[in-house]
CSV table of C-alpha atoms in Angstrom, one decimal:
chain,number,residue,atom,x,y,z
A,1249,MET,CA,-23.5,-64.2,46.6
A,1250,GLU,CA,-26.1,-65.8,44.2
A,1251,ILE,CA,-27.1,-69.5,44.2
A,1252,LYS,CA,-29.9,-71.3,42.7
A,1253,VAL,CA,-32.4,-73.3,44.9
A,1254,ASN,CA,-34.9,-75.5,43.0
A,1255,GLY,CA,-34.4,-73.4,39.9
A,1256,GLU,CA,-34.9,-69.9,41.6
A,1257,PRO,CA,-32.1,-67.5,42.2
A,1258,ARG,CA,-31.5,-66.9,46.0
A,1259,GLN,CA,-28.9,-64.8,47.8
A,1260,ILE,CA,-26.9,-66.0,50.8
A,1261,GLU,CA,-24.4,-64.1,52.7
A,1262,GLN,CA,-21.5,-66.3,52.8
A,1263,GLU,CA,-20.5,-69.9,51.9
A,1264,THR,CA,-22.3,-72.4,54.1
A,1265,SER,CA,-22.7,-76.1,54.4
A,1266,VAL,CA,-25.6,-78.0,52.8
A,1267,LEU,CA,-26.6,-79.1,56.3
A,1268,LYS,CA,-26.7,-75.5,57.7
A,1269,PHE,CA,-28.6,-74.1,54.6
A,1270,ILE,CA,-31.2,-76.8,54.9
A,1271,GLN,CA,-31.6,-76.1,58.6
A,1272,SER,CA,-31.9,-72.2,57.8
A,1273,LEU,CA,-34.9,-73.2,55.7
A,1274,GLY,CA,-36.4,-75.0,58.6
A,1275,LEU,CA,-36.2,-78.3,57.1
A,1276,ASP,CA,-35.5,-81.7,58.6
A,1277,SER,CA,-32.3,-83.1,57.1
A,1278,ARG,CA,-33.7,-86.7,57.6
A,1279,LYS,CA,-36.6,-85.9,55.4
A,1280,VAL,CA,-35.0,-84.1,52.4
A,1281,ALA,CA,-33.2,-85.3,49.2
A,1282,VAL,CA,-30.8,-82.9,47.9
A,1283,GLU,CA,-29.0,-82.6,44.6
A,1284,HIS,CA,-25.9,-80.2,44.8
A,1285,ASN,CA,-24.8,-79.2,41.3
A,1286,GLY,CA,-26.4,-82.3,39.8
A,1287,GLU,CA,-25.2,-84.8,42.2
A,1288,ILE,CA,-27.4,-86.7,44.7
A,1289,LEU,CA,-26.1,-86.4,48.3
A,1290,GLU,CA,-26.3,-88.9,51.1
A,1291,GLU,CA,-27.4,-87.3,54.3
A,1292,THR,CA,-24.1,-88.0,55.9
A,1293,GLU,CA,-22.4,-85.7,53.2
A,1294,PHE,CA,-24.7,-82.7,54.0
A,1295,SER,CA,-22.3,-81.2,56.6
A,1296,GLY,CA,-19.1,-81.6,54.6
A,1297,LYS,CA,-20.3,-80.0,51.2
A,1298,THR,CA,-20.1,-76.3,50.9
A,1299,ILE,CA,-22.3,-74.3,48.9
A,1300,LYS,CA,-20.5,-71.7,46.8
A,1301,GLU,CA,-21.3,-68.9,44.5
A,1302,GLY,CA,-23.3,-70.0,41.4
A,1303,ASP,CA,-24.0,-73.4,42.9
A,1304,SER,CA,-27.4,-75.0,42.4
A,1305,LEU,CA,-29.4,-77.1,44.8
A,1306,GLU,CA,-32.5,-79.1,44.2
A,1307,ILE,CA,-34.2,-79.8,47.4
A,1308,VAL,CA,-37.1,-82.2,47.8
A,1309,ARG,CA,-39.0,-82.6,51.1
A,1310,PHE,CA,-40.8,-85.9,51.9
A,1311,VAL,CA,-43.7,-86.0,54.5
A,1312,GLY,CA,-45.2,-89.2,55.7
A,1313,GLY,CA,-48.1,-91.1,54.5
A,1314,GLY,CA,-48.8,-93.9,52.3
B,1363,MET,CA,-53.6,-111.4,-4.3
B,1364,PRO,CA,-53.7,-113.2,-1.1
B,1365,ALA,CA,-54.1,-117.0,-1.4
B,1366,ASN,CA,-57.5,-117.1,0.1
B,1367,SER,CA,-59.1,-113.9,-1.4
B,1368,ASP,CA,-62.6,-115.4,-0.8
B,1369,THR,CA,-62.2,-115.5,2.9
B,1370,ILE,CA,-61.0,-113.3,5.6
B,1371,LEU,CA,-58.8,-114.3,8.6
B,1372,ILE,CA,-60.3,-113.5,12.0
B,1373,PHE,CA,-60.1,-114.6,15.6
B,1374,VAL,CA,-63.0,-116.1,17.4
B,1375,ASN,CA,-62.3,-116.6,21.2
B,1376,GLU,CA,-58.6,-116.6,20.2
B,1377,GLU,CA,-59.1,-119.3,17.7
B,1378,PRO,CA,-58.0,-118.4,14.0
B,1379,ARG,CA,-60.9,-118.8,11.7
B,1380,ARG,CA,-61.4,-118.2,8.0
B,1381,VAL,CA,-64.9,-116.7,7.2
B,1382,ALA,CA,-66.4,-115.1,4.3
B,1383,PRO,CA,-65.9,-111.4,3.8
B,1384,GLY,CA,-68.9,-109.3,5.1
B,1385,CYS,CA,-69.7,-112.0,7.6
B,1386,SER,CA,-71.6,-110.5,10.7
B,1387,ILE,CA,-70.9,-110.9,14.4
B,1388,ARG,CA,-74.1,-112.6,14.8
B,1389,GLN,CA,-73.5,-115.0,12.0
B,1390,LEU,CA,-70.4,-115.8,14.0
B,1391,ARG,CA,-72.3,-116.4,17.1
B,1392,ASP,CA,-74.7,-118.7,15.4
B,1393,ARG,CA,-72.0,-120.6,14.0
B,1394,PHE,CA,-69.4,-120.8,16.8
B,1395,LYS,CA,-71.2,-120.2,20.2
B,1396,PRO,CA,-75.0,-119.9,19.8
B,1397,ALA,CA,-75.6,-119.5,23.6
B,1398,ALA,CA,-73.4,-116.4,23.8
B,1399,ASP,CA,-75.2,-113.2,24.6
B,1400,ILE,CA,-72.2,-110.8,24.9
B,1401,LEU,CA,-70.5,-110.1,21.6
B,1402,ILE,CA,-67.3,-108.4,21.5
B,1403,ASP,CA,-65.4,-107.0,18.5
B,1404,ASN,CA,-61.8,-105.8,18.9
B,1405,GLY,CA,-62.4,-105.2,22.5
B,1406,HIS,CA,-65.7,-103.3,22.4
B,1407,PRO,CA,-69.1,-105.0,23.3
B,1408,VAL,CA,-71.4,-104.4,20.4
B,1409,THR,CA,-75.2,-104.5,20.6
B,1410,GLU,CA,-76.1,-104.1,16.9
B,1411,ASP,CA,-75.0,-106.6,14.2
B,1412,VAL,CA,-71.9,-105.5,12.7
B,1413,ALA,CA,-69.8,-107.0,9.8
B,1414,VAL,CA,-66.3,-108.2,10.8
B,1415,GLY,CA,-63.1,-107.3,9.0
B,1416,GLU,CA,-59.8,-108.8,8.3
B,1417,SER,CA,-57.9,-109.7,11.4
B,1418,ASP,CA,-60.7,-108.8,13.8
B,1419,ARG,CA,-60.7,-110.4,17.2
B,1420,VAL,CA,-64.2,-111.4,18.2
B,1421,VAL,CA,-65.2,-113.0,21.6
B,1422,LEU,CA,-68.3,-114.5,22.2
B,1423,ILE,CA,-69.3,-115.1,25.9
B,1424,LYS,CA,-72.3,-116.5,27.7
B,1425,ARG,CA,-73.3,-114.1,30.4
B,1426,GLY,CA,-72.2,-115.4,33.9
B,1427,GLU,CA,-69.9,-118.1,32.4
B,1428,VAL,CA,-66.1,-117.7,33.3
B,1429,PRO,CA,-64.2,-117.8,30.1
B,1430,SER,CA,-61.2,-120.0,29.6
B,1431,SER,CA,-57.9,-118.6,30.4
B,1432,ASP,CA,-56.9,-117.6,26.8
B,1433,GLU,CA,-60.1,-116.0,26.2
B,1434,LEU,CA,-60.1,-114.1,29.5
B,1435,GLU,CA,-56.6,-112.6,28.9
B,1436,ALA,CA,-57.5,-111.7,25.5
B,1437,LEU,CA,-60.7,-110.1,26.7
B,1438,MET,CA,-58.9,-107.9,29.2
B,1439,VAL,CA,-56.2,-107.1,26.7
B,1440,ALA,CA,-58.4,-106.0,23.8
B,1441,ARG,CA,-60.0,-103.5,26.2
B,1442,HIS,CA,-56.9,-101.7,26.7
B,1443,GLY,CA,-56.5,-100.7,22.9
B,1444,PRO,CA,-53.7,-101.7,20.7
B,1445,GLY,CA,-49.9,-101.5,21.3
B,1446,ILE,CA,-50.4,-101.7,25.4
B,1447,HIS,CA,-50.3,-105.4,26.1
B,1448,GLU,CA,-47.2,-106.5,24.5
B,1449,LYS,CA,-45.3,-103.7,26.3
B,1450,VAL,CA,-46.6,-104.1,29.7
B,1451,LYS,CA,-46.6,-107.9,29.6
B,1452,ARG,CA,-42.7,-107.7,29.2
B,1453,ALA,CA,-42.4,-105.4,32.1
B,1454,ARG,CA,-41.2,-106.2,35.7
B,1455,VAL,CA,-42.4,-103.5,38.1
B,1456,GLY,CA,-41.3,-103.2,41.9
B,1457,ILE,CA,-43.8,-102.2,44.6
B,1458,ALA,CA,-41.9,-101.0,47.6
B,1459,GLY,CA,-44.4,-101.2,50.4
B,1460,CYS,CA,-47.7,-103.0,50.2
B,1461,GLY,CA,-50.0,-100.5,52.1
B,1462,GLY,CA,-52.5,-98.1,51.0
B,1463,LEU,CA,-50.5,-97.0,47.9
B,1464,GLY,CA,-48.7,-100.3,47.2
B,1465,SER,CA,-51.9,-102.3,47.3
B,1466,ALA,CA,-53.7,-99.8,45.0
B,1467,VAL,CA,-51.0,-99.4,42.6
B,1468,ALA,CA,-50.4,-103.3,42.4
B,1469,ILE,CA,-54.0,-103.8,41.6
B,1470,ALA,CA,-53.9,-101.3,38.7
B,1471,LEU,CA,-50.9,-102.7,37.2
B,1472,ALA,CA,-52.2,-106.3,37.6
B,1473,ARG,CA,-55.4,-105.1,35.7
B,1474,LEU,CA,-53.2,-103.7,33.0
B,1475,GLY,CA,-51.6,-107.0,32.7
B,1476,VAL,CA,-48.0,-106.0,33.7
B,1477,GLY,CA,-45.9,-109.1,33.3
B,1478,VAL,CA,-44.3,-109.5,36.8
B,1479,LEU,CA,-44.9,-107.5,40.0
B,1480,ARG,CA,-42.3,-107.6,42.8
B,1481,LEU,CA,-44.1,-107.0,46.1
B,1482,VAL,CA,-42.0,-106.1,49.0
B,1483,ASP,CA,-43.3,-105.4,52.5
B,1484,TYR,CA,-42.4,-106.6,56.1
B,1485,ASP,CA,-45.6,-106.1,57.8
B,1486,ILE,CA,-48.9,-107.9,58.2
B,1487,VAL,CA,-52.4,-106.7,57.5
B,1488,GLU,CA,-54.0,-105.0,60.7
B,1489,PRO,CA,-57.5,-103.9,61.1
B,1490,SER,CA,-56.6,-100.3,60.9
B,1491,ASN,CA,-55.4,-100.8,57.4
B,1492,LEU,CA,-58.7,-101.5,56.1
B,1493,ASN,CA,-59.8,-97.9,55.9
B,1494,ARG,CA,-57.7,-97.6,52.7
B,1495,GLN,CA,-55.7,-100.6,51.8
B,1496,GLN,CA,-56.9,-103.0,49.4
B,1497,PHE,CA,-57.2,-106.1,51.7
B,1498,PHE,CA,-60.1,-108.0,53.2
B,1499,ILE,CA,-61.2,-108.6,56.9
B,1500,ASP,CA,-60.3,-112.4,56.5
B,1501,GLN,CA,-56.8,-111.4,55.6
B,1502,ILE,CA,-56.0,-109.8,59.0
B,1503,GLY,CA,-52.8,-111.0,60.3
B,1504,ARG,CA,-51.5,-112.3,57.0
B,1505,MET,CA,-48.2,-110.9,55.6
B,1506,LYS,CA,-49.2,-108.1,53.3
B,1507,THR,CA,-47.1,-109.4,50.5
B,1508,ASP,CA,-48.9,-112.8,50.5
B,1509,ALA,CA,-52.5,-111.4,50.9
B,1510,LEU,CA,-51.8,-108.9,48.1
B,1511,ALA,CA,-50.4,-111.7,45.7
B,1512,GLU,CA,-53.5,-113.7,46.6
B,1513,ASN,CA,-55.9,-110.7,45.7
B,1514,LEU,CA,-53.9,-110.0,42.4
B,1515,ALA,CA,-54.2,-113.5,41.3
B,1516,ARG,CA,-58.0,-113.5,41.8
B,1517,ILE,CA,-58.2,-110.3,39.6
B,1518,ASN,CA,-55.7,-111.4,37.0
B,1519,PRO,CA,-54.0,-114.8,37.2
B,1520,TYR,CA,-51.6,-114.1,34.2
B,1521,VAL,CA,-49.7,-111.7,36.1
B,1522,LYS,CA,-46.8,-113.1,38.0
B,1523,THR,CA,-46.1,-112.1,41.6
B,1524,GLU,CA,-42.8,-112.2,43.5
B,1525,SER,CA,-43.3,-111.7,47.2
B,1526,ILE,CA,-40.4,-110.5,49.3
B,1527,GLN,CA,-40.7,-110.0,52.8
B,1528,MET,CA,-38.0,-107.7,54.1
B,1529,ARG,CA,-37.7,-104.1,55.5
B,1530,LEU,CA,-36.2,-102.0,52.8
B,1531,ASN,CA,-33.3,-99.5,53.6
B,1532,ARG,CA,-30.7,-97.4,52.0
B,1533,ALA,CA,-28.5,-100.3,51.4
B,1534,ASN,CA,-30.8,-103.2,50.1
B,1535,ILE,CA,-33.1,-100.9,47.8
B,1536,ALA,CA,-30.8,-101.2,44.8
B,1537,PRO,CA,-30.2,-105.0,44.9
B,1538,THR,CA,-33.8,-105.5,45.4
B,1539,PHE,CA,-34.9,-103.6,42.2
B,1540,ALA,CA,-32.0,-103.5,40.0
B,1541,ASP,CA,-33.8,-105.5,37.4
B,1542,CYS,CA,-37.0,-103.8,37.5
B,1543,ASP,CA,-38.5,-101.4,34.5
B,1544,ALA,CA,-40.0,-99.1,37.0
B,1545,VAL,CA,-40.7,-98.9,40.7
B,1546,ALA,CA,-43.3,-97.4,42.8
B,1547,GLU,CA,-42.4,-95.9,46.3
B,1548,CYS,CA,-45.4,-96.8,48.4
B,1549,PHE,CA,-43.9,-96.3,52.1
B,1550,ASP,CA,-45.5,-94.5,54.9
B,1551,ASP,CA,-42.5,-93.2,56.7
B,1552,PRO,CA,-40.9,-90.1,55.3
B,1553,ILE,CA,-37.2,-91.0,55.9
B,1554,ALA,CA,-37.8,-94.4,54.2
B,1555,LYS,CA,-39.1,-92.4,51.3
B,1556,ARG,CA,-36.2,-90.1,51.2
B,1557,ASP,CA,-34.0,-93.1,51.3
B,1558,MET,CA,-35.7,-94.7,48.3
B,1559,THR,CA,-35.3,-91.5,46.3
B,1560,VAL,CA,-31.5,-91.2,47.3
B,1561,ALA,CA,-30.9,-94.9,46.5
B,1562,MET,CA,-32.7,-95.0,43.1
B,1563,ARG,CA,-31.1,-91.6,42.0
B,1564,HIS,CA,-27.6,-92.7,43.3
B,1565,ASP,CA,-27.5,-96.5,42.6
B,1566,LEU,CA,-30.2,-97.0,39.9
B,1567,PRO,CA,-30.3,-93.9,37.7
B,1568,HIS,CA,-31.5,-95.9,34.8
B,1569,VAL,CA,-34.5,-97.3,36.8
B,1570,PRO,CA,-37.5,-94.9,36.9
B,1571,LEU,CA,-39.2,-94.4,40.3
B,1572,VAL,CA,-42.5,-92.8,41.2
B,1573,THR,CA,-42.4,-91.6,44.7
B,1574,VAL,CA,-45.1,-89.9,46.8
B,1575,SER,CA,-45.1,-87.2,49.2
B,1576,GLY,CA,-48.3,-85.3,50.8
B,1577,ILE,CA,-51.5,-87.3,50.3
B,1578,ALA,CA,-53.1,-87.1,53.9
B,1579,GLY,CA,-56.3,-85.4,54.8
B,1580,ILE,CA,-59.4,-84.4,52.9
B,1581,GLY,CA,-57.8,-81.5,50.7
B,1582,PRO,CA,-58.9,-81.4,47.1
B,1583,SER,CA,-58.0,-84.4,44.9
B,1584,ASP,CA,-56.5,-82.0,42.2
B,1585,LYS,CA,-53.9,-80.7,44.7
B,1586,ILE,CA,-52.2,-84.1,44.3
B,1587,GLY,CA,-49.9,-83.2,41.4
B,1588,ILE,CA,-47.2,-85.0,39.5
B,1589,ARG,CA,-43.7,-83.5,39.0
B,1590,LYS,CA,-40.4,-84.9,37.9
B,1591,ILE,CA,-38.0,-84.2,40.8
B,1592,PHE,CA,-34.8,-85.8,39.4
B,1593,ASP,CA,-33.9,-87.3,36.0
B,1594,ASN,CA,-35.4,-90.8,37.0
B,1595,ILE,CA,-37.8,-89.9,39.6
B,1596,TRP,CA,-41.3,-88.6,39.6
B,1597,MET,CA,-43.1,-87.3,42.7
B,1598,VAL,CA,-46.9,-87.7,43.2
B,1599,GLY,CA,-48.6,-85.5,46.0
B,1600,ASP,CA,-49.3,-82.1,47.3
B,1601,GLY,CA,-46.0,-82.1,48.7
B,1602,GLU,CA,-46.9,-81.0,52.2
B,1603,THR,CA,-50.0,-82.7,53.7
B,1604,GLU,CA,-48.4,-85.2,56.0
B,1605,ALA,CA,-50.0,-88.0,58.0
B,1606,ALA,CA,-50.4,-86.8,61.5
B,1607,PRO,CA,-52.7,-86.9,64.5
B,1608,GLY,CA,-56.0,-85.3,63.2
B,1609,GLN,CA,-54.9,-85.7,59.7
B,1610,GLY,CA,-55.4,-89.1,58.7
B,1611,LEU,CA,-55.0,-91.2,55.5
B,1612,LEU,CA,-58.2,-91.7,53.7
B,1613,ALA,CA,-59.1,-93.9,51.0
B,1614,PRO,CA,-60.1,-91.4,48.3
B,1615,ARG,CA,-56.8,-89.3,48.3
B,1616,VAL,CA,-54.7,-92.4,48.6
B,1617,ALA,CA,-56.4,-93.8,45.6
B,1618,VAL,CA,-56.0,-90.8,43.7
B,1619,ALA,CA,-52.3,-90.8,44.4
B,1620,ALA,CA,-51.9,-94.6,43.7
B,1621,GLY,CA,-53.8,-93.9,40.3
B,1622,HIS,CA,-51.3,-91.3,39.5
B,1623,GLN,CA,-48.4,-93.7,40.2
B,1624,ALA,CA,-49.9,-96.3,38.2
B,1625,ASN,CA,-50.4,-94.1,35.3
B,1626,VAL,CA,-47.0,-92.6,35.3
B,1627,ILE,CA,-45.7,-96.2,35.4
B,1628,LEU,CA,-47.8,-97.2,32.5
B,1629,ARG,CA,-46.6,-94.2,30.6
B,1630,ILE,CA,-43.0,-95.1,31.5
B,1631,LEU,CA,-43.6,-98.5,30.2
B,1632,LEU,CA,-45.1,-97.4,27.0
B,1633,GLY,CA,-42.2,-95.0,26.4
B,1634,GLU,CA,-44.1,-91.8,26.9
B,1635,GLU,CA,-42.1,-90.4,29.8
B,1636,PHE,CA,-38.7,-92.0,30.1
């Protein structure tokens, strides 16, 4: 099924949690901010939110330094 | 016909004055401040004798002499060009973290004359900070918020500062910045950066935030970009170069990023972005 990640179409095999999807991208869930269908998620919500056909995700990664 | 058609109204060192039309800036100097050797017309130093026009703001300075407070503010303000001062003077901007980014963003905003800067940090100035942070050797050991407020007051005493000594987290970010017109995220720690974005997006969606990710190392300056990541949030940085052993934080790239942050905030305050 098709979803959108940062505006780009992307295929996933089946519904999955936001947490699993982030991990599949090799990202650290503590260092990303995620909007799921326009709604900002707390990190504690990642495991309970399911990504479905047609959903959109905005994933922003933070690296240290300031 | 104006009541005083034989004179024009101008301001000399912020004092309203009526002078003859066609009056030149050197005539004004001779009349109001003969010792002045720097002549400024509407924010621009002039070297040739020019005629002043209605509503001009003329500042006459003797080199090396510290101007009065009103003159000083007028001088700094005039240099910005029209329409900037009134807007930034009314603004309150939050600086979340007063290290390399925060100290530089605060200095740029103080030079702009932003009305109030709320400085938030929990840490003290350490020797290793001086490779990039806008502090001085004699400030080692001081609270960063206090040391920065002191430096800002030396640059522009007309900017108010509010120092808050606390460690920001997901829960206390919103109450700390709810009344700000814009906020700069200037942390070092990536998880704290993430918390800042989540808190501002979730709790304060009407307050713009400029966050930073990816400024370490010696990569090209122009890889440090600016993009809008969420409705009220801009991100400065190359997105990937993290501070790590062997990849330090160096003054030039930190300054580039802080300059980007300050300019995005200026544009927000002027209504150009948000």
